[in-house]
Amino acid sequence: MNLEDAKLKYIHTWGSLATSWGINKTMAQVHALLLSSTKPLSADEIMDILKISRGNVNMNVRALIDWGIVRKEIIVGERKEFFVADKDIWELFKQVTKERKRREIEPVLKVLEELKEGVEESSEEAAQFKKLMKDLSSVTNTVNNILDKAIKADEHWLLSNLTKIVKK
């Protein structure tokens, strides 16, 4: 398989896998393309390679910039905007973890806290509901703390601790 075929296979596979994680397929493909590119790419180049519209490119690049995993790069003498992905996979993992935590875990924690404290009834059913909210909050807080440690950790610390957990 030549390099271009391998890159395209990676891009399309990454896009398909991303949907399993709740990520837009095209957004994942744009990111995979930028990640595998050795040079910054313009919107026109992304359109041509992935066979998608300008609007689709712009929307997905903007989302990737919002996630903090793609940035604009200026090329002197060019009027077009160019985009590049950070190639450090460990930093990518930490940034995606930080964003998912902010977008998904923290809002859930806020709602669970409201629900845990907000029910004023004193029935048995209300007590069971409050316990459920407390238990969900406990588990979600544990996950949140683990994610905090992963974000702050270096690669070797996290891998050695995951290895210890798996061996148990």
PDB file of C-alpha atoms in Angstrom:
ATOM      1  CA  MET A   1       0.000   0.000   0.000  1.00  0.00           C
ATOM      2  CA  ASN A   2       1.424   3.409  -0.875  1.00  0.00           C
ATOM      3  CA  LEU A   3       1.523   6.288   1.630  1.00  0.00           C
ATOM      4  CA  GLU A   4      -1.433   8.219   0.177  1.00  0.00           C
ATOM      5  CA  ASP A   5      -3.659   5.119   0.254  1.00  0.00           C
ATOM      6  CA  ALA A   6      -2.574   4.426   3.838  1.00  0.00           C
ATOM      7  CA  LYS A   7      -3.359   8.009   4.875  1.00  0.00           C
ATOM      8  CA  LEU A   8      -6.814   7.856   3.275  1.00  0.00           C
ATOM      9  CA  LYS A   9      -7.537   4.541   4.974  1.00  0.00           C
ATOM     10  CA  TYR A  10      -6.473   6.048   8.328  1.00  0.00           C
ATOM     11  CA  ILE A  11      -8.630   9.165   7.760  1.00  0.00           C
ATOM     12  CA  HIS A  12     -11.742   7.182   6.851  1.00  0.00           C
ATOM     13  CA  THR A  13     -11.231   4.618   9.630  1.00  0.00           C
ATOM     14  CA  TRP A  14     -10.701   7.364  12.209  1.00  0.00           C
ATOM     15  CA  GLY A  15     -13.890   9.066  11.052  1.00  0.00           C
ATOM     16  CA  SER A  16     -15.882   5.850  11.374  1.00  0.00           C
ATOM     17  CA  LEU A  17     -14.464   5.077  14.828  1.00  0.00           C
ATOM     18  CA  ALA A  18     -15.192   8.589  16.061  1.00  0.00           C
ATOM     19  CA  THR A  19     -18.925   8.122  15.627  1.00  0.00           C
ATOM     20  CA  SER A  20     -18.734   5.368  18.271  1.00  0.00           C
ATOM     21  CA  TRP A  21     -17.384   7.996  20.681  1.00  0.00           C
ATOM     22  CA  GLY A  22     -20.093  10.528  19.864  1.00  0.00           C
ATOM     23  CA  ILE A  23     -17.887  12.653  17.610  1.00  0.00           C
ATOM     24  CA  ASN A  24     -18.946  13.920  14.198  1.00  0.00           C
ATOM     25  CA  LYS A  25     -17.455  11.705  11.458  1.00  0.00           C
ATOM     26  CA  THR A  26     -16.384  14.580   9.219  1.00  0.00           C
ATOM     27  CA  MET A  27     -14.843  16.471  12.132  1.00  0.00           C
ATOM     28  CA  ALA A  28     -12.755  13.383  12.951  1.00  0.00           C
ATOM     29  CA  GLN A  29     -11.752  13.001   9.305  1.00  0.00           C
ATOM     30  CA  VAL A  30     -10.656  16.648   9.067  1.00  0.00           C
ATOM     31  CA  HIS A  31      -8.650  16.224  12.272  1.00  0.00           C
ATOM     32  CA  ALA A  32      -7.082  12.968  11.034  1.00  0.00           C
ATOM     33  CA  LEU A  33      -6.143  14.669   7.757  1.00  0.00           C
ATOM     34  CA  LEU A  34      -4.502  17.588   9.560  1.00  0.00           C
ATOM     35  CA  LEU A  35      -2.831  15.228  12.031  1.00  0.00           C
ATOM     36  CA  SER A  36      -1.319  13.130   9.236  1.00  0.00           C
ATOM     37  CA  SER A  37      -0.300  16.102   7.093  1.00  0.00           C
ATOM     38  CA  THR A  38       3.309  17.271   7.169  1.00  0.00           C
ATOM     39  CA  LYS A  39       2.290  20.813   6.214  1.00  0.00           C
ATOM     40  CA  PRO A  40      -0.514  23.222   7.084  1.00  0.00           C
ATOM     41  CA  LEU A  41      -3.554  22.807   4.831  1.00  0.00           C
ATOM     42  CA  SER A  42      -5.979  25.378   3.463  1.00  0.00           C
ATOM     43  CA  ALA A  43      -9.748  24.914   3.407  1.00  0.00           C
ATOM     44  CA  ASP A  44      -9.489  24.323  -0.359  1.00  0.00           C
ATOM     45  CA  GLU A  45      -6.989  21.496   0.147  1.00  0.00           C
ATOM     46  CA  ILE A  46      -9.140  19.902   2.847  1.00  0.00           C
ATOM     47  CA  MET A  47     -12.191  20.159   0.530  1.00  0.00           C
ATOM     48  CA  ASP A  48     -10.312  18.520  -2.343  1.00  0.00           C
ATOM     49  CA  ILE A  49      -8.848  15.654  -0.319  1.00  0.00           C
ATOM     50  CA  LEU A  50     -11.990  14.780   1.675  1.00  0.00           C
ATOM     51  CA  LYS A  51     -14.484  15.683  -1.074  1.00  0.00           C
ATOM     52  CA  ILE A  52     -16.581  17.855   1.239  1.00  0.00           C
ATOM     53  CA  SER A  53     -18.079  21.325   0.914  1.00  0.00           C
ATOM     54  CA  ARG A  54     -16.463  24.580   2.014  1.00  0.00           C
ATOM     55  CA  GLY A  55     -19.178  25.060   4.620  1.00  0.00           C
ATOM     56  CA  ASN A  56     -18.517  21.593   6.034  1.00  0.00           C
ATOM     57  CA  VAL A  57     -14.773  22.317   6.185  1.00  0.00           C
ATOM     58  CA  ASN A  58     -15.298  25.698   7.856  1.00  0.00           C
ATOM     59  CA  MET A  59     -17.785  24.361  10.415  1.00  0.00           C
ATOM     60  CA  ASN A  60     -15.593  21.398  11.371  1.00  0.00           C
ATOM     61  CA  VAL A  61     -12.318  23.331  11.456  1.00  0.00           C
ATOM     62  CA  ARG A  62     -13.989  25.921  13.703  1.00  0.00           C
ATOM     63  CA  ALA A  63     -15.169  23.115  16.020  1.00  0.00           C
ATOM     64  CA  LEU A  64     -11.655  21.624  16.123  1.00  0.00           C
ATOM     65  CA  ILE A  65     -10.226  25.041  16.972  1.00  0.00           C
ATOM     66  CA  ASP A  66     -12.843  25.372  19.752  1.00  0.00           C
ATOM     67  CA  TRP A  67     -11.704  21.984  21.101  1.00  0.00           C
ATOM     68  CA  GLY A  68      -8.135  23.339  21.155  1.00  0.00           C
ATOM     69  CA  ILE A  69      -6.702  20.593  18.921  1.00  0.00           C
ATOM     70  CA  VAL A  70      -6.295  22.560  15.671  1.00  0.00           C
ATOM     71  CA  ARG A  71      -4.944  26.053  15.147  1.00  0.00           C
ATOM     72  CA  LYS A  72      -4.626  28.536  12.310  1.00  0.00           C
ATOM     73  CA  GLU A  73      -1.175  29.051  10.903  1.00  0.00           C
ATOM     74  CA  ILE A  74      -0.063  32.057   8.900  1.00  0.00           C
ATOM     75  CA  ILE A  75       2.001  31.496   5.802  1.00  0.00           C
ATOM     76  CA  VAL A  76       3.762  34.652   4.660  1.00  0.00           C
ATOM     77  CA  GLY A  77       2.589  35.816   1.246  1.00  0.00           C
ATOM     78  CA  GLU A  78      -0.623  33.752   1.341  1.00  0.00           C
ATOM     79  CA  ARG A  79      -4.072  35.264   1.761  1.00  0.00           C
ATOM     80  CA  LYS A  80      -5.735  31.950   2.573  1.00  0.00           C
ATOM     81  CA  GLU A  81      -6.041  30.599   6.072  1.00  0.00           C
ATOM     82  CA  PHE A  82      -4.093  27.447   6.812  1.00  0.00           C
ATOM     83  CA  PHE A  83      -4.713  24.921   9.560  1.00  0.00           C
ATOM     84  CA  VAL A  84      -2.519  22.534  11.483  1.00  0.00           C
ATOM     85  CA  ALA A  85      -3.106  19.932  14.205  1.00  0.00           C
ATOM     86  CA  ASP A  86      -0.814  19.453  17.171  1.00  0.00           C
ATOM     87  CA  LYS A  87       1.187  16.274  16.535  1.00  0.00           C
ATOM     88  CA  ASP A  88       1.836  15.439  20.217  1.00  0.00           C
ATOM     89  CA  ILE A  89      -0.632  12.600  20.788  1.00  0.00           C
ATOM     90  CA  TRP A  90      -0.293  12.748  24.576  1.00  0.00           C
ATOM     91  CA  GLU A  91      -1.197  16.465  24.562  1.00  0.00           C
ATOM     92  CA  LEU A  92      -4.074  15.680  22.189  1.00  0.00           C
ATOM     93  CA  PHE A  93      -5.383  13.054  24.627  1.00  0.00           C
ATOM     94  CA  LYS A  94      -5.150  15.516  27.530  1.00  0.00           C
ATOM     95  CA  GLN A  95      -6.870  18.322  25.595  1.00  0.00           C
ATOM     96  CA  VAL A  96      -9.718  16.091  24.422  1.00  0.00           C
ATOM     97  CA  THR A  97     -10.094  14.732  27.967  1.00  0.00           C
ATOM     98  CA  LYS A  98     -10.211  18.276  29.362  1.00  0.00           C
ATOM     99  CA  GLU A  99     -12.863  19.337  26.849  1.00  0.00           C
ATOM    100  CA  ARG A 100     -15.021  16.243  27.321  1.00  0.00           C
ATOM    101  CA  LYS A 101     -14.805  16.712  31.087  1.00  0.00           C
ATOM    102  CA  ARG A 102     -15.863  20.348  30.747  1.00  0.00           C
ATOM    103  CA  ARG A 103     -18.652  19.647  28.251  1.00  0.00           C
ATOM    104  CA  GLU A 104     -19.998  16.357  29.632  1.00  0.00           C
ATOM    105  CA  ILE A 105     -18.940  15.509  33.191  1.00  0.00           C
ATOM    106  CA  GLU A 106     -19.151  18.925  34.863  1.00  0.00           C
ATOM    107  CA  PRO A 107     -22.724  19.681  33.675  1.00  0.00           C
ATOM    108  CA  VAL A 108     -23.853  16.245  34.892  1.00  0.00           C
ATOM    109  CA  LEU A 109     -22.285  16.879  38.290  1.00  0.00           C
ATOM    110  CA  LYS A 110     -24.101  20.194  38.560  1.00  0.00           C
ATOM    111  CA  VAL A 111     -27.481  18.623  37.752  1.00  0.00           C
ATOM    112  CA  LEU A 112     -26.900  15.680  40.101  1.00  0.00           C
ATOM    113  CA  GLU A 113     -26.055  18.085  42.921  1.00  0.00           C
ATOM    114  CA  GLU A 114     -29.239  20.076  42.264  1.00  0.00           C
ATOM    115  CA  LEU A 115     -31.345  16.916  42.201  1.00  0.00           C
ATOM    116  CA  LYS A 116     -29.696  15.446  45.280  1.00  0.00           C
ATOM    117  CA  GLU A 117     -30.394  18.571  47.324  1.00  0.00           C
ATOM    118  CA  GLY A 118     -33.532  19.818  45.586  1.00  0.00           C
ATOM    119  CA  VAL A 119     -36.120  17.187  46.500  1.00  0.00           C
ATOM    120  CA  GLU A 120     -38.018  18.366  49.572  1.00  0.00           C
ATOM    121  CA  GLU A 121     -40.360  15.415  50.045  1.00  0.00           C
ATOM    122  CA  SER A 122     -39.667  12.968  52.842  1.00  0.00           C
ATOM    123  CA  SER A 123     -41.296   9.839  51.422  1.00  0.00           C
ATOM    124  CA  GLU A 124     -39.515   6.492  51.003  1.00  0.00           C
ATOM    125  CA  GLU A 125     -39.525   7.030  47.223  1.00  0.00           C
ATOM    126  CA  ALA A 126     -37.916  10.457  47.671  1.00  0.00           C
ATOM    127  CA  ALA A 127     -35.273   8.933  49.956  1.00  0.00           C
ATOM    128  CA  GLN A 128     -34.465   6.280  47.330  1.00  0.00           C
ATOM    129  CA  PHE A 129     -34.228   8.955  44.635  1.00  0.00           C
ATOM    130  CA  LYS A 130     -31.881  11.072  46.793  1.00  0.00           C
ATOM    131  CA  LYS A 131     -29.702   8.006  47.436  1.00  0.00           C
ATOM    132  CA  LEU A 132     -29.580   7.265  43.702  1.00  0.00           C
ATOM    133  CA  MET A 133     -28.520  10.863  42.987  1.00  0.00           C
ATOM    134  CA  LYS A 134     -25.901  10.657  45.760  1.00  0.00           C
ATOM    135  CA  ASP A 135     -24.508   7.380  44.370  1.00  0.00           C
ATOM    136  CA  LEU A 136     -24.449   8.696  40.787  1.00  0.00           C
ATOM    137  CA  SER A 137     -22.766  11.864  42.034  1.00  0.00           C
ATOM    138  CA  SER A 138     -20.150   9.816  43.891  1.00  0.00           C
ATOM    139  CA  VAL A 139     -19.278   7.735  40.836  1.00  0.00           C
ATOM    140  CA  THR A 140     -19.253  10.773  38.544  1.00  0.00           C
ATOM    141  CA  ASN A 141     -17.022  12.675  40.986  1.00  0.00           C
ATOM    142  CA  THR A 142     -14.627   9.723  41.038  1.00  0.00           C
ATOM    143  CA  VAL A 143     -14.484   9.732  37.228  1.00  0.00           C
ATOM    144  CA  ASN A 144     -14.002  13.516  37.300  1.00  0.00           C
ATOM    145  CA  ASN A 145     -11.081  13.169  39.727  1.00  0.00           C
ATOM    146  CA  ILE A 146      -9.475  10.458  37.594  1.00  0.00           C
ATOM    147  CA  LEU A 147      -9.804  12.688  34.527  1.00  0.00           C
ATOM    148  CA  ASP A 148      -8.252  15.585  36.464  1.00  0.00           C
ATOM    149  CA  LYS A 149      -5.271  13.391  37.303  1.00  0.00           C
ATOM    150  CA  ALA A 150      -4.959  12.218  33.689  1.00  0.00           C
ATOM    151  CA  ILE A 151      -4.993  15.816  32.452  1.00  0.00           C
ATOM    152  CA  LYS A 152      -2.289  16.869  34.916  1.00  0.00           C
ATOM    153  CA  ALA A 153      -0.192  13.707  34.595  1.00  0.00           C
ATOM    154  CA  ASP A 154       2.636  12.938  32.296  1.00  0.00           C
ATOM    155  CA  GLU A 155       2.424   9.977  29.967  1.00  0.00           C
ATOM    156  CA  HIS A 156       4.583   7.637  32.061  1.00  0.00           C
ATOM    157  CA  TRP A 157       2.671   8.222  35.314  1.00  0.00           C
ATOM    158  CA  LEU A 158      -0.698   7.456  33.735  1.00  0.00           C
ATOM    159  CA  LEU A 159       0.521   4.383  31.860  1.00  0.00           C
ATOM    160  CA  SER A 160       2.216   2.905  34.922  1.00  0.00           C
ATOM    161  CA  ASN A 161      -0.928   3.431  37.030  1.00  0.00           C
ATOM    162  CA  LEU A 162      -3.215   1.987  34.354  1.00  0.00           C
ATOM    163  CA  THR A 163      -0.919  -1.034  34.144  1.00  0.00           C
ATOM    164  CA  LYS A 164      -1.229  -1.538  37.914  1.00  0.00           C
ATOM    165  CA  ILE A 165      -5.043  -1.356  37.684  1.00  0.00           C
ATOM    166  CA  VAL A 166      -5.193  -3.832  34.810  1.00  0.00           C
ATOM    167  CA  LYS A 167      -2.947  -6.340  36.616  1.00  0.00           C
ATOM    168  CA  LYS A 168      -5.278  -6.446  39.647  1.00  0.00           C
TER     169      LYS A 168
END
